[in-house]
Coordinates of C-alpha atoms in Angstrom, one line a residue:
X27 CA -33.0 -33.1 56.7
X28 CA -30.0 -30.9 55.6
X29 CA -28.7 -30.7 51.9
X30 CA -25.2 -32.1 51.3
X31 CA -23.3 -28.8 49.5
X32 CA -20.9 -29.8 46.8
X33 CA -17.7 -27.2 46.4
X34 CA -15.3 -27.0 42.8
X35 CA -12.2 -25.8 43.2
X36 CA -11.2 -24.4 39.9
X37 CA -7.8 -25.1 38.7
X38 CA -5.1 -22.6 37.6
X39 CA -4.9 -24.0 33.7
X40 CA -8.7 -23.5 33.7
X41 CA -8.1 -20.1 35.2
X42 CA -5.3 -18.7 32.3
X43 CA -8.1 -20.3 30.0
X44 CA -10.4 -17.9 30.7
X45 CA -8.4 -15.1 30.9
X46 CA -7.5 -15.9 27.8
X47 CA -10.7 -16.9 26.7
X48 CA -11.5 -14.8 22.9
X49 CA -15.3 -15.4 21.8
X50 CA -14.1 -14.8 17.9
X51 CA -12.2 -17.8 18.8
X52 CA -14.5 -20.3 18.6
X53 CA -15.4 -22.2 15.1
X54 CA -19.1 -21.1 14.6
X55 CA -18.5 -17.1 15.5
X56 CA -18.1 -15.4 11.8
X57 CA -15.2 -12.8 12.1
X58 CA -14.2 -9.9 10.4
X59 CA -17.1 -7.0 9.8
X60 CA -20.0 -7.2 8.8
X61 CA -20.8 -6.0 4.9
X62 CA -22.5 -2.4 6.0
X63 CA -19.7 -1.6 8.6
X64 CA -16.5 -2.7 5.1
X65 CA -18.0 -0.1 3.4
X66 CA -18.0 2.7 5.5
X67 CA -14.5 1.7 6.4
X68 CA -13.2 1.4 3.2
X69 CA -15.3 3.7 1.0
X70 CA -16.8 7.2 0.6
X71 CA -20.7 6.2 -1.4
X72 CA -21.6 9.2 -3.2
X73 CA -25.0 10.1 -3.6
X74 CA -26.9 12.6 -6.1
X75 CA -27.3 15.2 -3.2
X76 CA -23.9 14.4 -0.7
X77 CA -20.9 12.2 -0.1
X78 CA -21.5 8.9 2.6
X79 CA -19.0 8.3 5.6
X80 CA -15.6 10.6 3.7
X81 CA -13.6 10.9 6.9
X82 CA -11.4 7.3 7.1
X83 CA -11.9 5.9 10.6
X84 CA -8.7 6.2 12.5
X85 CA -9.0 5.5 16.4
X86 CA -7.0 1.9 16.5
X87 CA -10.1 0.5 18.7
X88 CA -12.9 1.6 16.5
X89 CA -13.7 -2.6 16.4
X90 CA -12.3 -4.6 19.0
X91 CA -16.2 -5.2 20.6
X92 CA -16.0 -7.6 17.3
X93 CA -12.9 -8.3 16.8
X94 CA -11.0 -6.3 14.1
X95 CA -7.6 -4.9 14.9
X96 CA -7.9 -1.2 12.9
X97 CA -4.8 0.1 14.5
X98 CA -1.7 1.1 12.0
X99 CA 0.5 -1.9 12.1
X100 CA 4.5 -1.7 10.6
X101 CA 4.1 -5.1 9.0
X102 CA 0.6 -5.0 7.8
X103 CA 1.6 -1.1 5.9
X104 CA 4.4 -2.8 4.6
X105 CA 2.4 -5.7 3.0
X106 CA -0.4 -3.2 1.8
X107 CA 1.7 -0.1 0.3
X108 CA 1.9 0.3 -3.0
X109 CA 3.0 1.9 -6.0
X110 CA 1.6 1.6 -9.7
X111 CA 3.2 4.0 -12.7
X112 CA 0.5 4.3 -15.0
X113 CA 2.4 6.3 -17.0
X114 CA 5.5 8.1 -17.2
X115 CA 6.4 10.9 -19.6
X116 CA 9.4 13.4 -19.8
X117 CA 7.1 15.9 -17.8
X118 CA 4.0 14.3 -16.5
X119 CA 3.4 11.6 -14.5
X120 CA 0.6 9.6 -13.3
X121 CA 0.9 6.4 -11.2
X122 CA -1.5 4.9 -7.9
X123 CA -0.1 5.5 -4.2
X124 CA -2.6 2.3 -3.0
X125 CA -2.3 1.3 1.1
X126 CA -2.0 4.6 2.2
X127 CA -3.7 7.1 4.3
X128 CA -4.7 10.8 2.8
X129 CA -2.7 12.4 4.6
X130 CA 0.1 10.4 4.1
X131 CA -1.3 11.3 -0.4
X132 CA -1.5 14.6 0.8
X133 CA 1.5 15.9 2.2
X134 CA 3.8 14.3 -0.5
X135 CA 1.5 17.0 -2.6
X136 CA 2.6 19.5 0.1
X137 CA 5.9 19.0 0.1
X138 CA 5.9 18.7 -4.2
X139 CA 4.5 21.8 -4.5
X140 CA 6.2 24.1 -1.5
X141 CA 9.5 22.1 0.1
X142 CA 11.5 20.8 -3.2
X143 CA 13.9 23.3 -4.5
X144 CA 14.9 24.2 -8.0
X145 CA 16.4 27.4 -9.9
X146 CA 14.3 30.3 -11.2
X147 CA 15.4 33.9 -12.1
X148 CA 15.1 36.4 -8.9
X149 CA 17.9 39.7 -9.5
X150 CA 17.2 41.4 -12.8
X151 CA 20.2 43.8 -13.2
X152 CA 18.5 46.7 -16.2
X153 CA 20.5 48.1 -18.6
X154 CA 18.6 49.5 -20.7
X155 CA 14.3 49.2 -21.0
X156 CA 12.8 51.1 -24.3
X157 CA 9.8 48.3 -24.1
X158 CA 6.4 49.0 -23.2
X159 CA 6.7 46.3 -20.4
X160 CA 7.5 48.1 -17.3
X161 CA 11.0 46.5 -15.2
X162 CA 9.4 45.5 -12.6
X163 CA 6.4 43.4 -14.5
X164 CA 9.6 42.2 -17.1
X165 CA 11.6 40.6 -14.1
X166 CA 8.6 39.1 -12.4
X167 CA 7.7 36.8 -16.1
X168 CA 11.9 36.5 -15.7
X169 CA 11.2 35.2 -12.7
X170 CA 8.8 32.5 -14.1
X171 CA 10.4 30.8 -16.5
X172 CA 11.1 27.7 -15.9
X173 CA 15.1 26.8 -16.3
X174 CA 16.5 23.3 -16.7
X175 CA 18.5 23.0 -14.3
X176 CA 19.2 20.0 -11.5
X177 CA 19.1 22.4 -8.1
X178 CA 20.7 19.6 -6.9
X179 CA 24.4 20.6 -7.8
X180 CA 23.7 24.3 -6.5
X181 CA 23.6 25.3 -2.9
X182 CA 21.6 28.0 -1.4
X183 CA 22.3 32.2 -1.7
X184 CA 21.7 33.2 1.8
X185 CA 22.2 37.1 2.0
X186 CA 25.8 36.5 3.5
X187 CA 27.1 34.5 0.2
X188 CA 29.2 36.4 -2.5
X189 CA 27.0 35.1 -5.6
X190 CA 29.5 32.5 -7.5
X191 CA 29.3 29.5 -9.5
X192 CA 28.0 27.6 -6.1
X193 CA 24.8 29.1 -6.2
X194 CA 23.8 31.3 -8.7
X195 CA 23.5 31.1 -12.7
X196 CA 23.6 34.4 -14.6
X197 CA 21.8 34.3 -18.5
X198 CA 22.2 37.1 -20.5
X199 CA 19.0 39.5 -22.7
X200 CA 20.9 41.4 -25.4
X201 CA 17.7 42.3 -28.3
X202 CA 16.5 45.0 -29.9
X203 CA 13.5 45.4 -33.2
X204 CA 15.6 48.3 -35.6
X205 CA 13.9 50.9 -36.8
X206 CA 12.0 49.7 -40.5
X207 CA 11.7 46.6 -39.2
X208 CA 8.0 44.9 -37.9
X209 CA 7.5 44.4 -34.0
X210 CA 9.7 41.4 -32.2
X211 CA 8.4 38.9 -30.5
X212 CA 11.5 38.6 -27.7
X213 CA 10.9 34.5 -26.2
X214 CA 13.1 32.3 -24.0
X215 CA 15.2 31.3 -27.1
X216 CA 17.6 34.1 -26.5
X217 CA 18.0 33.6 -22.7
X218 CA 22.1 33.5 -23.0
X219 CA 23.5 31.3 -20.8
X220 CA 26.9 33.1 -19.5
X221 CA 29.3 29.9 -17.7
X222 CA 31.6 32.8 -16.5
X223 CA 29.2 35.0 -14.3
X224 CA 28.0 38.5 -14.4
X225 CA 29.5 40.6 -17.3
X226 CA 27.8 44.0 -16.2
X227 CA 30.6 46.3 -14.3
X228 CA 29.3 46.6 -10.3
X229 CA 32.7 49.2 -9.8
X230 CA 35.8 50.4 -11.8
X231 CA 38.7 49.5 -9.9
X232 CA 40.9 52.1 -12.1
X233 CA 43.7 51.4 -14.4
X234 CA 45.2 49.4 -11.7
X235 CA 42.3 46.6 -10.6
X236 CA 39.7 44.3 -12.7
X237 CA 36.6 45.6 -13.1
X238 CA 34.0 43.9 -10.4
X239 CA 31.4 42.3 -11.5
X240 CA 27.8 41.1 -9.9
X241 CA 29.1 38.0 -9.0
X242 CA 32.4 35.8 -8.6
X243 CA 33.3 32.9 -9.8
X244 CA 36.4 31.5 -9.3
X245 CA 35.9 28.3 -12.4
X246 CA 33.6 28.7 -15.4
X247 CA 30.5 26.4 -14.7
X248 CA 31.2 25.3 -18.4
X249 CA 33.9 23.6 -16.6
X250 CA 32.3 21.0 -13.8
X251 CA 31.4 17.3 -15.7
X252 CA 27.4 17.8 -15.0
X253 CA 27.5 21.1 -17.6
X254 CA 29.8 20.3 -20.3
X255 CA 27.8 18.4 -22.4
X256 CA 24.5 19.7 -21.2
X257 CA 24.4 23.3 -20.9
X258 CA 22.1 25.5 -18.8
X259 CA 18.9 26.9 -20.6
X260 CA 15.6 27.5 -20.1
X261 CA 13.2 24.1 -19.6
X262 CA 11.4 25.9 -23.1
X263 CA 12.4 28.3 -26.0
X264 CA 9.3 29.5 -27.2
X265 CA 8.1 31.5 -23.8
X266 CA 6.7 34.7 -25.3
X267 CA 8.7 37.2 -22.9
X268 CA 8.2 40.6 -24.8
X269 CA 7.2 42.2 -27.5
X270 CA 9.5 44.9 -29.4
X271 CA 8.1 47.9 -31.3
X272 CA 10.5 49.5 -33.8
X273 CA 13.7 51.3 -32.2
X274 CA 12.7 49.5 -28.4
X275 CA 15.6 47.1 -26.6
X276 CA 15.9 45.5 -24.0
X277 CA 19.6 44.5 -22.0
X278 CA 19.6 43.0 -18.9
X279 CA 20.9 40.3 -16.6
X280 CA 18.8 37.8 -15.2
X281 CA 20.5 35.7 -12.2
X282 CA 19.0 32.6 -11.1
X283 CA 19.2 30.9 -7.2
X284 CA 18.3 27.5 -5.2
X285 CA 14.6 28.0 -3.1
X286 CA 11.6 26.4 -2.4
X287 CA 7.9 27.2 -3.5
X288 CA 7.2 27.8 -0.1
X289 CA 9.1 31.0 -0.4
X290 CA 8.2 31.5 -3.4
X291 CA 6.0 30.0 -6.2
X292 CA 8.2 30.5 -8.9
X293 CA 10.7 28.4 -7.8
X294 CA 7.6 24.8 -7.3
X295 CA 9.1 22.6 -9.7
X296 CA 5.7 21.4 -10.4
X297 CA 3.1 23.1 -12.2
X298 CA 0.5 21.1 -10.4
X299 CA 0.4 17.8 -7.7
X300 CA -3.0 16.4 -7.3
X301 CA -4.8 13.0 -6.2
X302 CA -7.9 11.4 -6.6
X303 CA -9.5 8.4 -4.9
X304 CA -10.1 5.3 -7.3
X305 CA -13.3 5.8 -8.2
X306 CA -15.8 2.4 -8.5
X307 CA -18.4 2.1 -10.2
X308 CA -20.9 -1.0 -9.2
X309 CA -24.1 -2.2 -11.2
X310 CA -26.6 -3.2 -8.0
X311 CA -28.7 -4.8 -10.8
X312 CA -28.5 -6.0 -14.3
X313 CA -29.7 -3.6 -17.3
X314 CA -30.2 -4.9 -20.0
X315 CA -32.2 -3.8 -23.9
X316 CA -33.0 -0.2 -23.6
X317 CA -32.0 1.0 -20.0
X318 CA -27.9 -0.5 -20.5
X319 CA -28.2 1.9 -24.2
X320 CA -29.1 4.4 -21.9
X321 CA -26.8 3.3 -19.5
X322 CA -24.3 4.1 -21.8
X323 CA -25.5 7.2 -23.4
X324 CA -26.0 9.6 -20.4
X325 CA -22.7 9.4 -18.8
X326 CA -19.7 11.9 -20.7
X327 CA -16.6 10.1 -19.5
X328 CA -18.1 6.6 -21.6
X329 CA -17.7 4.8 -18.5
X330 CA -20.3 2.0 -19.2
X331 CA -20.5 -0.4 -22.2
X332 CA -22.4 -2.7 -24.0
X333 CA -21.6 -6.7 -23.5
X334 CA -23.2 -8.9 -26.2
X335 CA -25.4 -11.6 -24.3
X336 CA -26.0 -14.3 -27.2
X337 CA -29.6 -14.7 -28.5
X338 CA -30.2 -11.1 -29.0
X339 CA -29.3 -10.5 -25.3
X340 CA -27.2 -7.6 -24.7
X341 CA -26.4 -6.1 -20.8
X342 CA -24.3 -3.3 -19.9
X343 CA -21.1 -3.4 -17.6
X344 CA -18.5 -0.8 -16.2
X345 CA -16.0 -0.9 -18.5
X346 CA -13.8 1.9 -17.8
X347 CA -14.4 2.9 -14.3
X348 CA -11.0 5.2 -13.5
X349 CA -12.5 7.5 -15.8
X350 CA -15.7 8.3 -13.7
X351 CA -15.4 11.9 -12.6
X352 CA -18.0 11.4 -10.7
X353 CA -20.7 13.8 -12.4
X354 CA -23.8 11.8 -11.2
X355 CA -25.5 12.1 -14.3
X356 CA -26.2 8.5 -13.6
X357 CA -28.2 9.3 -10.3
X358 CA -29.5 13.3 -10.8
X359 CA -32.8 13.9 -11.1
X360 CA -35.4 12.4 -13.5
X361 CA -33.0 9.2 -13.8
X362 CA -34.2 6.6 -11.3
X363 CA -31.0 4.8 -11.5
X364 CA -29.8 6.1 -7.6
X365 CA -30.8 3.0 -6.1
X366 CA -29.6 0.8 -9.1
X367 CA -26.1 2.5 -9.8
X368 CA -23.4 2.8 -6.5
X369 CA -20.5 5.4 -7.0
X370 CA -17.8 4.8 -4.8
X371 CA -14.4 6.4 -3.9
X372 CA -11.2 3.7 -2.4
X373 CA -10.4 5.2 0.9
X374 CA -6.7 4.0 0.6
X375 CA -6.3 4.3 -3.5
X376 CA -5.2 7.5 -4.6
X377 CA -4.8 8.4 -8.4
X378 CA -1.4 10.5 -8.3
X379 CA -0.8 12.6 -11.2
X380 CA 2.5 14.8 -10.8
X381 CA 3.0 17.5 -13.9
X382 CA 6.7 18.8 -13.6
X383 CA 7.8 22.5 -14.8
X384 CA 11.1 20.3 -16.5
X385 CA 13.1 21.5 -14.1
X386 CA 14.2 18.1 -13.9
X387 CA 11.8 14.6 -14.7
X388 CA 8.4 13.9 -13.0
X389 CA 9.7 10.6 -11.1
X390 CA 12.9 11.8 -10.2
X391 CA 10.6 14.8 -7.9
X392 CA 8.7 12.1 -6.7
X393 CA 11.9 10.5 -5.3
X394 CA 13.1 13.3 -4.0
X395 CA 9.2 13.8 -1.7
X396 CA 10.0 10.9 -0.5
X397 CA 13.3 10.9 1.1
X398 CA 12.2 14.7 2.8
X399 CA 9.5 13.1 4.2
X400 CA 11.9 10.4 5.5
X401 CA 13.2 13.1 7.1
X402 CA 10.3 15.1 8.6
X403 CA 10.1 11.2 10.6
X404 CA 13.3 11.1 11.3
X405 CA 13.3 14.2 13.0
X406 CA 10.5 13.7 15.0
X407 CA 11.1 10.7 16.2
X408 CA 14.6 12.0 17.3
X409 CA 12.6 14.8 19.2
X410 CA 10.2 12.3 20.8
X411 CA 13.0 9.6 21.6

């Protein structure tokens, strides 16, 4: 007795459905990463002897088997990226940079340190120096004095250029300590700006020609509207340059030009620029009573605080997580809380600090750093296209 075989024809619509089938589209399948993988992707976990998962997972297909797209997309970046200014003074700025990779934050740091231009003393013409400080040491000290002048108003001075009002700032220093007087401090307040350029005679052209100096100014710098009401001076007036004993004298001219920190550190417009990941402190259990007081006491940064819950109950809370310096005092050897306190760092949230030398406000420095990074990206795109 034979058997009847039934052949079913698969329709084109069923083929399309099978091709586009995704198990994560089913209603009973959980979406997203499991908690332990999400923690690995977004946090650095700090244990008492080492850090766990310190590197960022940049591979776009790292979680594709779980239906999670790990690639960087412009629309997602635009939604997640944010800059929040925490504090701002004339010289210091602290802000949160959220939603970026550590490489982007480090790019801003390196640009601030090495690629932003500023004005600094490059050449020193010593007419007389009878102090105990050698000429080269004196020139080095002068070069490190920050100058309050916007470098965007000046041009770079190349080897073939003549020093003029558009690329050079001239200062004069002439101080002496008379015999019989006490020792004298020479401060940056005694550096006098010469808006008309150098006054030292380089060559004497004879009685019929004008003597040549070390600069070729066609216009006085104080005639420019930018400097008419804001004379160029050192940023700080009380920086010690030298000390003179009775009978000693210093007479010189110092010429400042535009440069970047990559060439020499004296042109770096920041005293420092640094960042750290946002600390995250999580209590995995409730600390009450005596244990809460011990936890608060052991932290030198006062991250924890006591919360009154009423009826005589008190518990510890994380009051100031941003102040955590990761000293690990709360989870060190001899403390039984390693499995009860979790110290973490958020991988895409950076607390950025800029300390300007005073040549420009820190918010201006950051805006200029953004422009330089943008130019770099545009050059890369143009070379690849």
